PDB file of C-alpha atoms in Angstrom:
ATOM      1  CA  MET D   1      82.323 121.382 101.569  1.00  0.00           C
ATOM      2  CA  PHE D   2      83.028 119.438 104.747  1.00  0.00           C
ATOM      3  CA  GLU D   3      82.926 115.809 103.581  1.00  0.00           C
ATOM      4  CA  THR D   4      86.564 114.713 103.428  1.00  0.00           C
ATOM      5  CA  ASN D   5      88.234 111.497 102.318  1.00  0.00           C
ATOM      6  CA  PHE D   6      91.421 111.672 104.380  1.00  0.00           C
ATOM      7  CA  ALA D   7      93.074 108.898 102.369  1.00  0.00           C
ATOM      8  CA  LYS D   8      93.398 111.303  99.421  1.00  0.00           C
ATOM      9  CA  TYR D   9      95.729 113.649 101.299  1.00  0.00           C
ATOM     10  CA  ASN D  10      99.295 113.156 102.488  1.00  0.00           C
ATOM     11  CA  SER D  11      99.551 116.583 104.110  1.00  0.00           C
ATOM     12  CA  THR D  12      97.315 119.359 105.392  1.00  0.00           C
ATOM     13  CA  LYS D  13      98.724 121.613 102.679  1.00  0.00           C
ATOM     14  CA  GLU D  14      97.108 119.474  99.981  1.00  0.00           C
ATOM     15  CA  LEU D  15      93.689 119.920 101.597  1.00  0.00           C
ATOM     16  CA  TYR D  16      94.369 123.628 102.131  1.00  0.00           C
ATOM     17  CA  ASP D  17      95.260 124.187  98.471  1.00  0.00           C
ATOM     18  CA  GLU D  18      92.123 122.376  97.339  1.00  0.00           C
ATOM     19  CA  ARG D  19      89.599 124.163  99.570  1.00  0.00           C
ATOM     20  CA  LYS D  20      91.218 127.417 100.662  1.00  0.00           C
ATOM     21  CA  LYS D  21      88.789 129.680  98.758  1.00  0.00           C
ATOM     22  CA  LYS D  22      85.690 128.114 100.322  1.00  0.00           C
ATOM     23  CA  TYR D  23      87.152 127.923 103.816  1.00  0.00           C
ATOM     24  CA  TRP D  24      88.608 131.428 103.800  1.00  0.00           C
ATOM     25  CA  LEU D  25      85.188 132.780 102.838  1.00  0.00           C
ATOM     26  CA  LEU D  26      83.742 131.292 106.041  1.00  0.00           C
ATOM     27  CA  PHE D  27      86.457 132.909 108.143  1.00  0.00           C
ATOM     28  CA  PHE D  28      85.952 136.269 106.421  1.00  0.00           C
ATOM     29  CA  ILE D  29      82.227 136.121 107.228  1.00  0.00           C
ATOM     30  CA  PHE D  30      83.027 135.465 110.892  1.00  0.00           C
ATOM     31  CA  THR D  31      85.575 138.305 110.825  1.00  0.00           C
ATOM     32  CA  ALA D  32      82.934 140.673 109.433  1.00  0.00           C
ATOM     33  CA  VAL D  33      80.487 139.675 112.192  1.00  0.00           C
ATOM     34  CA  PHE D  34      83.215 140.077 114.820  1.00  0.00           C
ATOM     35  CA  ALA D  35      84.175 143.529 113.480  1.00  0.00           C
ATOM     36  CA  SER D  36      80.509 144.585 113.501  1.00  0.00           C
ATOM     37  CA  ILE D  37      80.205 143.621 117.171  1.00  0.00           C
ATOM     38  CA  ILE D  38      83.273 145.699 118.051  1.00  0.00           C
ATOM     39  CA  LEU D  39      82.033 148.734 116.105  1.00  0.00           C
ATOM     40  CA  PHE D  40      78.655 148.428 117.801  1.00  0.00           C
ATOM     41  CA  GLN D  41      80.347 148.182 121.199  1.00  0.00           C
ATOM     42  CA  LEU D  42      82.426 151.282 120.438  1.00  0.00           C
ATOM     43  CA  GLY D  43      79.248 153.107 119.416  1.00  0.00           C
ATOM     44  CA  ILE D  44      77.594 152.188 122.721  1.00  0.00           C
ATOM     45  CA  LEU D  45      80.626 153.424 124.650  1.00  0.00           C
ATOM     46  CA  ILE D  46      80.778 156.738 122.759  1.00  0.00           C
ATOM     47  CA  GLU D  47      77.047 157.342 123.150  1.00  0.00           C
ATOM     48  CA  TYR D  48      77.232 156.694 126.896  1.00  0.00           C
ATOM     49  CA  SER D  49      80.264 158.971 127.316  1.00  0.00           C
ATOM     50  CA  VAL D  50      78.885 161.902 125.310  1.00  0.00           C
ATOM     51  CA  ARG D  51      75.487 161.898 127.065  1.00  0.00           C
ATOM     52  CA  LYS D  52      76.883 161.751 130.594  1.00  0.00           C
ATOM     53  CA  GLU D  53      74.680 164.495 132.070  1.00  0.00           C
ATOM     54  CA  TYR D  54      71.569 163.023 130.436  1.00  0.00           C
ATOM     55  CA  TYR D  55      72.062 159.617 132.042  1.00  0.00           C
ATOM     56  CA  ILE D  56      73.031 161.001 135.447  1.00  0.00           C
ATOM     57  CA  ASP D  57      69.884 163.188 135.520  1.00  0.00           C
ATOM     58  CA  ASN D  58      67.694 160.193 134.695  1.00  0.00           C
ATOM     59  CA  TYR D  59      69.446 158.065 137.338  1.00  0.00           C
ATOM     60  CA  ILE D  60      68.683 160.794 139.902  1.00  0.00           C
ATOM     61  CA  ASN D  61      64.993 160.725 138.963  1.00  0.00           C
ATOM     62  CA  VAL D  62      64.841 156.944 139.339  1.00  0.00           C
ATOM     63  CA  ILE D  63      66.829 156.599 142.570  1.00  0.00           C
ATOM     64  CA  GLU D  64      64.876 157.120 145.774  1.00  0.00           C
ATOM     65  CA  SER D  65      67.370 158.039 148.470  1.00  0.00           C
ATOM     66  CA  THR D  66      68.849 161.009 150.253  1.00  0.00           C
ATOM     67  CA  THR D  67      72.103 160.641 148.338  1.00  0.00           C
ATOM     68  CA  GLN D  68      70.627 160.580 144.860  1.00  0.00           C
ATOM     69  CA  VAL D  69      73.370 162.616 143.166  1.00  0.00           C
ATOM     70  CA  ALA D  70      76.221 160.581 144.659  1.00  0.00           C
ATOM     71  CA  ASP D  71      74.494 157.295 143.859  1.00  0.00           C
ATOM     72  CA  ALA D  72      73.744 158.407 140.295  1.00  0.00           C
ATOM     73  CA  ASN D  73      77.380 159.403 139.704  1.00  0.00           C
ATOM     74  CA  ARG D  74      78.581 156.112 141.186  1.00  0.00           C
ATOM     75  CA  ILE D  75      76.239 154.105 138.925  1.00  0.00           C
ATOM     76  CA  TYR D  76      77.357 156.044 135.864  1.00  0.00           C
ATOM     77  CA  SER D  77      81.074 155.729 136.652  1.00  0.00           C
ATOM     78  CA  GLY D  78      80.783 151.989 137.320  1.00  0.00           C
ATOM     79  CA  SER D  79      78.820 151.408 134.121  1.00  0.00           C
ATOM     80  CA  LEU D  80      81.278 153.458 132.048  1.00  0.00           C
ATOM     81  CA  LEU D  81      84.246 151.568 133.483  1.00  0.00           C
ATOM     82  CA  GLY D  82      82.556 148.265 132.694  1.00  0.00           C
ATOM     83  CA  PHE D  83      81.865 149.342 129.103  1.00  0.00           C
ATOM     84  CA  VAL D  84      85.505 150.388 128.616  1.00  0.00           C
ATOM     85  CA  PHE D  85      86.767 147.075 130.015  1.00  0.00           C
ATOM     86  CA  LEU D  86      84.384 145.058 127.833  1.00  0.00           C
ATOM     87  CA  THR D  87      85.373 147.038 124.738  1.00  0.00           C
ATOM     88  CA  LEU D  88      89.074 146.412 125.394  1.00  0.00           C
ATOM     89  CA  ILE D  89      88.379 142.679 125.752  1.00  0.00           C
ATOM     90  CA  PHE D  90      86.577 142.587 122.396  1.00  0.00           C
ATOM     91  CA  ILE D  91      89.365 144.524 120.675  1.00  0.00           C
ATOM     92  CA  SER D  92      92.023 142.224 122.179  1.00  0.00           C
ATOM     93  CA  LEU D  93      90.139 139.133 121.014  1.00  0.00           C
ATOM     94  CA  PHE D  94      89.794 140.585 117.532  1.00  0.00           C
ATOM     95  CA  ILE D  95      93.541 141.279 117.312  1.00  0.00           C
ATOM     96  CA  TRP D  96      94.198 137.721 118.503  1.00  0.00           C
ATOM     97  CA  HIS D  97      91.785 136.473 115.844  1.00  0.00           C
ATOM     98  CA  VAL D  98      93.624 138.396 113.101  1.00  0.00           C
ATOM     99  CA  LEU D  99      96.992 137.024 114.273  1.00  0.00           C
ATOM    100  CA  SER D 100      95.591 133.487 114.244  1.00  0.00           C
ATOM    101  CA  MET D 101      94.357 133.997 110.695  1.00  0.00           C
ATOM    102  CA  TYR D 102      97.837 135.188 109.745  1.00  0.00           C
ATOM    103  CA  LYS D 103      99.269 131.950 111.146  1.00  0.00           C
ATOM    104  CA  VAL D 104      96.777 129.963 109.086  1.00  0.00           C
ATOM    105  CA  LYS D 105      97.885 131.849 105.974  1.00  0.00           C
ATOM    106  CA  LYS D 106     101.556 131.457 106.842  1.00  0.00           C
ATOM    107  CA  PHE D 107     101.479 127.702 107.517  1.00  0.00           C
ATOM    108  CA  GLN D 108      98.688 126.998 104.994  1.00  0.00           C
ATOM    109  CA  ASP D 109      96.892 124.986 107.654  1.00  0.00           C
ATOM    110  CA  PHE D 110      93.632 125.956 109.391  1.00  0.00           C
ATOM    111  CA  SER D 111      94.560 123.896 112.441  1.00  0.00           C
ATOM    112  CA  ALA D 112      97.167 126.601 113.130  1.00  0.00           C
ATOM    113  CA  TYR D 113      94.290 128.797 114.375  1.00  0.00           C
ATOM    114  CA  SER D 114      94.525 129.284 118.138  1.00  0.00           C
ATOM    115  CA  LEU D 115      92.661 126.445 119.845  1.00  0.00           C
ATOM    116  CA  PHE D 116      92.570 128.398 123.116  1.00  0.00           C
ATOM    117  CA  LEU D 117      90.943 131.377 121.386  1.00  0.00           C
ATOM    118  CA  SER D 118      88.300 129.093 119.911  1.00  0.00           C
ATOM    119  CA  LYS D 119      87.497 127.789 123.390  1.00  0.00           C
ATOM    120  CA  LEU D 120      87.442 131.344 124.730  1.00  0.00           C
ATOM    121  CA  TYR D 121      84.675 132.237 122.272  1.00  0.00           C
ATOM    122  CA  LEU D 122      82.619 129.361 123.647  1.00  0.00           C
ATOM    123  CA  PHE D 123      83.289 130.462 127.236  1.00  0.00           C
ATOM    124  CA  LEU D 124      82.040 133.993 126.509  1.00  0.00           C
ATOM    125  CA  ILE D 125      78.899 132.668 124.844  1.00  0.00           C
ATOM    126  CA  ILE D 126      78.164 130.327 127.755  1.00  0.00           C
ATOM    127  CA  LEU D 127      78.669 133.252 130.139  1.00  0.00           C
ATOM    128  CA  GLN D 128      76.208 135.401 128.183  1.00  0.00           C
ATOM    129  CA  ILE D 129      73.625 132.603 128.111  1.00  0.00           C
ATOM    130  CA  VAL D 130      73.980 132.015 131.872  1.00  0.00           C
ATOM    131  CA  ILE D 131      73.443 135.732 132.489  1.00  0.00           C
ATOM    132  CA  LEU D 132      70.306 135.661 130.358  1.00  0.00           C
ATOM    133  CA  LEU D 133      68.938 132.585 132.140  1.00  0.00           C
ATOM    134  CA  PHE D 134      69.510 133.947 135.645  1.00  0.00           C
ATOM    135  CA  SER D 135      68.330 137.453 134.792  1.00  0.00           C
ATOM    136  CA  GLY D 136      65.207 136.194 133.095  1.00  0.00           C
ATOM    137  CA  ILE D 137      62.803 138.789 131.818  1.00  0.00           C
ATOM    138  CA  ARG D 138      64.467 141.454 133.976  1.00  0.00           C
ATOM    139  CA  PHE D 139      67.387 141.499 131.526  1.00  0.00           C
ATOM    140  CA  PHE D 140      65.065 142.848 128.814  1.00  0.00           C
ATOM    141  CA  GLN D 141      63.346 145.402 131.049  1.00  0.00           C
ATOM    142  CA  SER D 142      64.468 148.979 130.451  1.00  0.00           C
ATOM    143  CA  PHE D 143      63.225 152.525 130.649  1.00  0.00           C
ATOM    144  CA  ALA D 144      62.207 154.378 127.511  1.00  0.00           C
ATOM    145  CA  TRP D 145      64.930 156.959 128.120  1.00  0.00           C
ATOM    146  CA  ASP D 146      67.687 154.330 128.600  1.00  0.00           C
ATOM    147  CA  LEU D 147      68.867 154.035 124.999  1.00  0.00           C
ATOM    148  CA  ASN D 148      72.210 152.615 126.098  1.00  0.00           C
ATOM    149  CA  ARG D 149      70.601 149.649 127.831  1.00  0.00           C
ATOM    150  CA  ASN D 150      68.428 148.944 124.795  1.00  0.00           C
ATOM    151  CA  LEU D 151      71.529 148.942 122.584  1.00  0.00           C
ATOM    152  CA  ARG D 152      73.339 146.566 124.945  1.00  0.00           C
ATOM    153  CA  ILE D 153      70.395 144.144 124.903  1.00  0.00           C
ATOM    154  CA  PHE D 154      70.464 144.166 121.109  1.00  0.00           C
ATOM    155  CA  LEU D 155      74.258 143.648 121.069  1.00  0.00           C
ATOM    156  CA  THR D 156      74.014 140.652 123.417  1.00  0.00           C
ATOM    157  CA  VAL D 157      71.401 138.943 121.264  1.00  0.00           C
ATOM    158  CA  PHE D 158      73.352 139.755 118.089  1.00  0.00           C
ATOM    159  CA  PHE D 159      76.573 138.410 119.633  1.00  0.00           C
ATOM    160  CA  ILE D 160      74.984 135.059 120.542  1.00  0.00           C
ATOM    161  CA  ALA D 161      73.159 134.707 117.214  1.00  0.00           C
ATOM    162  CA  GLY D 162      76.233 135.732 115.206  1.00  0.00           C
ATOM    163  CA  TYR D 163      78.429 133.232 117.025  1.00  0.00           C
ATOM    164  CA  PHE D 164      76.154 130.244 116.420  1.00  0.00           C
ATOM    165  CA  ALA D 165      75.545 131.278 112.804  1.00  0.00           C
ATOM    166  CA  THR D 166      79.235 131.446 111.875  1.00  0.00           C
ATOM    167  CA  TRP D 167      81.659 129.791 114.266  1.00  0.00           C
ATOM    168  CA  PRO D 168      80.735 126.327 115.682  1.00  0.00           C
ATOM    169  CA  PHE D 169      79.173 124.862 112.538  1.00  0.00           C
ATOM    170  CA  LEU D 170      81.390 126.559 109.955  1.00  0.00           C
ATOM    171  CA  CYS D 171      84.792 127.921 111.012  1.00  0.00           C
ATOM    172  CA  ASN D 172      85.381 125.629 113.965  1.00  0.00           C
ATOM    173  CA  ARG D 173      84.318 122.663 111.851  1.00  0.00           C
ATOM    174  CA  VAL D 174      87.019 123.541 109.312  1.00  0.00           C
ATOM    175  CA  ILE D 175      89.621 123.617 112.080  1.00  0.00           C
ATOM    176  CA  ARG D 176      88.480 120.207 113.362  1.00  0.00           C
ATOM    177  CA  ILE D 177      88.754 118.741 109.844  1.00  0.00           C
ATOM    178  CA  PHE D 178      92.400 119.783 109.639  1.00  0.00           C
ATOM    179  CA  TYR D 179      93.120 118.408 113.113  1.00  0.00           C
ATOM    180  CA  ALA D 180      91.468 115.111 112.149  1.00  0.00           C
ATOM    181  CA  LEU D 181      93.529 114.956 108.950  1.00  0.00           C
ATOM    182  CA  LYS D 182      96.761 115.449 110.902  1.00  0.00           C
ATOM    183  CA  ILE D 183      95.805 112.615 113.254  1.00  0.00           C
ATOM    184  CA  ASP D 184      94.929 110.379 110.301  1.00  0.00           C
ATOM    185  CA  ILE D 185      98.261 111.123 108.592  1.00  0.00           C
ATOM    186  CA  ALA D 186     100.158 110.391 111.812  1.00  0.00           C
ATOM    187  CA  GLN D 187      98.333 107.067 112.230  1.00  0.00           C
ATOM    188  CA  ARG D 188      99.091 106.122 108.639  1.00  0.00           C
ATOM    189  CA  ASN D 189     102.757 106.948 109.132  1.00  0.00           C
ATOM    190  CA  ASN D 190     102.880 104.816 112.293  1.00  0.00           C
ATOM    191  CA  ASN D 191     101.165 101.899 110.575  1.00  0.00           C
ATOM    192  CA  ASN D 192     103.598 102.089 107.686  1.00  0.00           C
ATOM    193  CA  ASP D 193     106.696 102.075 109.882  1.00  0.00           C
ATOM    194  CA  SER D 194     108.926  99.167 108.950  1.00  0.00           C
ATOM    195  CA  LEU D 195     110.653  96.891 111.460  1.00  0.00           C
ATOM    196  CA  LEU D 196     113.804  98.181 109.748  1.00  0.00           C
ATOM    197  CA  ASN D 197     115.182 101.590 110.541  1.00  0.00           C
ATOM    198  CA  PRO D 198     112.382 104.193 110.199  1.00  0.00           C
ATOM    199  CA  PHE D 199     114.662 106.637 108.438  1.00  0.00           C
ATOM    200  CA  GLN D 200     115.589 104.055 105.819  1.00  0.00           C
ATOM    201  CA  SER D 201     111.926 103.168 105.286  1.00  0.00           C
ATOM    202  CA  PHE D 202     110.829 106.789 104.905  1.00  0.00           C
ATOM    203  CA  PHE D 203     113.825 107.764 102.772  1.00  0.00           C
ATOM    204  CA  ASN D 204     113.378 104.906 100.303  1.00  0.00           C
ATOM    205  CA  GLY D 205     109.613 105.426 100.227  1.00  0.00           C
ATOM    206  CA  GLN D 206     109.937 109.096  99.293  1.00  0.00           C
ATOM    207  CA  PHE D 207     113.153 109.277  97.285  1.00  0.00           C
ATOM    208  CA  GLY D 208     114.280 105.713  96.606  1.00  0.00           C
ATOM    209  CA  GLN D 209     112.902 105.833  93.070  1.00  0.00           C
ATOM    210  CA  SER D 210     115.201 108.658  92.021  1.00  0.00           C
ATOM    211  CA  PHE D 211     118.251 106.945  93.447  1.00  0.00           C
ATOM    212  CA  ASN D 212     117.265 103.663  91.838  1.00  0.00           C
ATOM    213  CA  SER D 213     117.047 105.352  88.452  1.00  0.00           C
ATOM    214  CA  GLU D 214     120.546 106.732  88.912  1.00  0.00           C
ATOM    215  CA  ASN D 215     121.859 103.266  89.668  1.00  0.00           C
ATOM    216  CA  SER D 216     119.858 101.513  86.939  1.00  0.00           C
ATOM    217  CA  GLY D 217     123.021 100.493  85.091  1.00  0.00           C
ATOM    218  CA  GLN D 218     124.320  98.538  88.075  1.00  0.00           C
ATOM    219  CA  SER D 219     123.645  94.969  89.053  1.00  0.00           C
ATOM    220  CA  PRO D 220     120.303  94.077  90.710  1.00  0.00           C
ATOM    221  CA  GLN D 221     122.009  93.959  94.084  1.00  0.00           C
ATOM    222  CA  THR D 222     123.281  97.533  93.817  1.00  0.00           C
ATOM    223  CA  ALA D 223     120.136  98.883  92.137  1.00  0.00           C
ATOM    224  CA  ALA D 224     117.972  98.000  95.151  1.00  0.00           C
ATOM    225  CA  PRO D 225     116.813 100.829  97.435  1.00  0.00           C
ATOM    226  CA  ILE D 226     119.684 102.293  99.384  1.00  0.00           C
ATOM    227  CA  LEU D 227     120.286 100.994 102.877  1.00  0.00           C
ATOM    228  CA  MET D 228     120.926 103.662 105.408  1.00  0.00           C
ATOM    229  CA  THR D 229     123.299 101.463 107.376  1.00  0.00           C
ATOM    230  CA  ASP D 230     127.001 100.835 107.125  1.00  0.00           C
ATOM    231  CA  SER D 231     128.776  97.488 107.229  1.00  0.00           C
ATOM    232  CA  SER D 232     129.502  97.553 110.931  1.00  0.00           C
ATOM    233  CA  ASP D 233     127.514  95.594 113.455  1.00  0.00           C
ATOM    234  CA  ASP D 234     126.167  98.623 115.281  1.00  0.00           C
ATOM    235  CA  HIS D 235     124.311  99.799 112.135  1.00  0.00           C
ATOM    236  CA  LYS D 236     124.855 103.465 112.795  1.00  0.00           C
ATOM    237  CA  ILE D 237     123.341 105.852 110.281  1.00  0.00           C
ATOM    238  CA  ASP D 238     125.000 108.908 108.805  1.00  0.00           C
ATOM    239  CA  TYR D 239     121.815 110.972 108.690  1.00  0.00           C
ATOM    240  CA  ASP D 240     123.580 114.206 107.831  1.00  0.00           C
ATOM    241  CA  ALA D 241     125.420 112.781 104.815  1.00  0.00           C
ATOM    242  CA  LYS D 242     122.320 111.133 103.366  1.00  0.00           C
ATOM    243  CA  LEU D 243     120.147 114.219 103.808  1.00  0.00           C
ATOM    244  CA  ASN D 244     122.778 116.513 102.322  1.00  0.00           C
ATOM    245  CA  GLU D 245     122.496 114.511  99.114  1.00  0.00           C
ATOM    246  CA  LEU D 246     118.939 115.839  98.728  1.00  0.00           C
ATOM    247  CA  SER D 247     117.960 119.161  97.218  1.00  0.00           C
ATOM    248  CA  LYS D 248     116.187 121.873  99.206  1.00  0.00           C
ATOM    249  CA  GLU D 249     112.897 120.992  97.440  1.00  0.00           C
ATOM    250  CA  GLN D 250     113.220 117.326  98.427  1.00  0.00           C
ATOM    251  CA  LEU D 251     113.954 118.279 102.028  1.00  0.00           C
ATOM    252  CA  VAL D 252     110.891 120.551 102.091  1.00  0.00           C
ATOM    253  CA  THR D 253     108.761 117.681 100.766  1.00  0.00           C
ATOM    254  CA  MET D 254     110.109 115.333 103.435  1.00  0.00           C
ATOM    255  CA  ALA D 255     109.541 117.943 106.161  1.00  0.00           C
ATOM    256  CA  GLU D 256     105.932 118.465 105.070  1.00  0.00           C
ATOM    257  CA  LYS D 257     105.346 114.704 105.175  1.00  0.00           C
ATOM    258  CA  LEU D 258     106.617 114.802 108.765  1.00  0.00           C
ATOM    259  CA  ASN D 259     104.226 117.687 109.601  1.00  0.00           C
ATOM    260  CA  ILE D 260     106.989 120.253 110.191  1.00  0.00           C
ATOM    261  CA  TYR D 261     105.278 123.643 110.033  1.00  0.00           C
ATOM    262  CA  GLY D 262     106.766 126.371 107.842  1.00  0.00           C
ATOM    263  CA  ALA D 263     109.225 124.032 106.121  1.00  0.00           C
ATOM    264  CA  LYS D 264     109.710 126.375 103.159  1.00  0.00           C
ATOM    265  CA  GLU D 265     110.967 129.148 105.419  1.00  0.00           C
ATOM    266  CA  PHE D 266     113.792 127.114 106.993  1.00  0.00           C
ATOM    267  CA  SER D 267     117.282 126.931 105.549  1.00  0.00           C
ATOM    268  CA  LYS D 268     118.604 123.614 104.269  1.00  0.00           C
ATOM    269  CA  GLU D 269     120.716 123.162 107.421  1.00  0.00           C
ATOM    270  CA  ASP D 270     117.737 123.805 109.708  1.00  0.00           C
ATOM    271  CA  LEU D 271     115.579 121.349 107.768  1.00  0.00           C
ATOM    272  CA  ILE D 272     118.257 118.666 108.041  1.00  0.00           C
ATOM    273  CA  ALA D 273     118.571 119.240 111.795  1.00  0.00           C
ATOM    274  CA  LYS D 274     114.804 119.009 112.376  1.00  0.00           C
ATOM    275  CA  ILE D 275     114.407 115.896 110.209  1.00  0.00           C
ATOM    276  CA  ILE D 276     117.346 114.181 111.936  1.00  0.00           C
ATOM    277  CA  ALA D 277     115.823 114.917 115.355  1.00  0.00           C
ATOM    278  CA  ILE D 278     112.499 113.340 114.343  1.00  0.00           C
ATOM    279  CA  PHE D 279     114.031 110.175 112.917  1.00  0.00           C
ATOM    280  CA  LYS D 280     116.468 109.692 115.784  1.00  0.00           C
ATOM    281  CA  GLU D 281     113.500 109.797 118.137  1.00  0.00           C
ATOM    282  CA  LYS D 282     111.694 107.196 115.994  1.00  0.00           C
ATOM    283  CA  GLU D 283     114.823 105.059 115.871  1.00  0.00           C
ATOM    284  CA  GLN D 284     115.168 105.120 119.662  1.00  0.00           C
ATOM    285  CA  LYS D 285     111.545 104.036 120.095  1.00  0.00           C
ATOM    286  CA  SER D 286     112.015 101.272 117.534  1.00  0.00           C
ATOM    287  CA  ASN D 287     115.189 100.077 119.267  1.00  0.00           C
ATOM    288  CA  LEU D 288     113.474 100.068 122.663  1.00  0.00           C
ATOM    289  CA  LYS D 289     110.672  97.881 121.315  1.00  0.00           C
ATOM    290  CA  SER D 290     113.157  95.574 119.614  1.00  0.00           C
ATOM    291  CA  ASN D 291     115.345  95.260 122.725  1.00  0.00           C
ATOM    292  CA  SER D 292     112.320  94.591 124.921  1.00  0.00           C
ATOM    293  CA  LYS D 293     111.164  91.829 122.589  1.00  0.00           C
ATOM    294  CA  SER D 294     114.657  90.280 122.407  1.00  0.00           C
ATOM    295  CA  THR D 295     115.039  90.337 126.195  1.00  0.00           C
ATOM    296  CA  GLY D 296     111.720  88.560 126.654  1.00  0.00           C
ATOM    297  CA  GLU D 297     112.597  85.879 124.110  1.00  0.00           C
ATOM    298  CA  LYS D 298     116.007  85.355 125.721  1.00  0.00           C
ATOM    299  CA  GLU D 299     114.478  84.913 129.182  1.00  0.00           C
ATOM    300  CA  ASN D 300     111.948  82.410 127.849  1.00  0.00           C
ATOM    301  CA  SER D 301     114.720  80.475 126.097  1.00  0.00           C
ATOM    302  CA  GLU D 302     116.835  80.319 129.259  1.00  0.00           C
ATOM    303  CA  GLU D 303     113.857  79.080 131.296  1.00  0.00           C
ATOM    304  CA  MET D 304     113.144  76.353 128.752  1.00  0.00           C
ATOM    305  CA  ASN D 305     116.806  75.252 128.689  1.00  0.00           C
ATOM    306  CA  THR D 306     116.952  75.129 132.481  1.00  0.00           C
ATOM    307  CA  SER D 307     113.775  73.073 132.631  1.00  0.00           C
ATOM    308  CA  TYR D 308     115.060  70.711 129.928  1.00  0.00           C
ATOM    309  CA  ASN D 309     118.391  70.181 131.705  1.00  0.00           C
ATOM    310  CA  ASP D 310     116.647  69.466 135.011  1.00  0.00           C
ATOM    311  CA  ASP D 311     114.396  66.896 133.390  1.00  0.00           C
ATOM    312  CA  ASN D 312     117.343  65.059 131.818  1.00  0.00           C
ATOM    313  CA  LYS D 313     119.435  64.728 134.974  1.00  0.00           C
ATOM    314  CA  THR D 314     119.811  61.220 136.375  1.00  0.00           C
ATOM    315  CA  ASP D 315     118.597  60.317 139.811  1.00  0.00           C
ATOM    316  CA  ASP D 316     122.236  60.013 140.990  1.00  0.00           C
ATOM    317  CA  GLU D 317     123.031  63.562 139.799  1.00  0.00           C
ATOM    318  CA  LYS D 318     119.971  64.976 141.558  1.00  0.00           C
ATOM    319  CA  PHE D 319     120.952  63.059 144.739  1.00  0.00           C
ATOM    320  CA  GLU D 320     124.510  64.486 144.605  1.00  0.00           C
ATOM    321  CA  GLU D 321     123.152  68.059 144.207  1.00  0.00           C
ATOM    322  CA  ASN D 322     120.971  67.612 147.271  1.00  0.00           C
TER     323      ASN D 322
END
């Protein structure tokens, strides 16, 4: 389920289409556990609210002070407020989780799941574990009448166990696989970049075959993959004209190869604009590297020529210069 040969895939969508049933099942299991925790938390809150007088009376019996009633009401109000706040946090996280799953479905990519939310789960678990460690056995001590505390102890243990049973080794592992695939694809694209214009290299690699077949009746010189440059010395590229020759399906394919999310939902004009922006950025980086290399070679050549000229001067010429 998790063993993945990244070389087989040219996009995250290919991996998604192949394993979506298995991976979605893992996320649905986590969603069911998450929903159970929220329902349990709501049940605890309702039980504590309905039995207000019962808990206040028991707090009065336990508290040993002259202001028992005031202290009991203060304890109850503080506990109720804390339960409400905690319940709202759980509900907010669940809504965020559902929205993240919608993004995964929309982009057909599990790496679209909120990375911050995934880290927030871990933070909450660490917080719960720290509380358990510092509270020690006192955390599990409760009175027989304090049903609410017993329920909260059970919920804490269930929350920690449910998290480790579903998220880090299942759902989060799926997300990391998709992130790793994206990195692998990006590295492969960088390694395959030609010293020629990156747009030309990508264009011919993806669609050169179709253009070659159209020009098959021409001479070998004209049947070669199309060059994206004109005859001028500055080698400017008409990106817009070349991309407009492609169909919407071809543009979507190119956009997916470039890891543009939601390519199918963009119009043809938007796809062209996004693809042009990516390749212009690649072209600028390629030109910077090329210019840097040329400048270094030129400086080395000038130094060698200067040294050669100095060595070949006669003694009379050197004397006249001095």
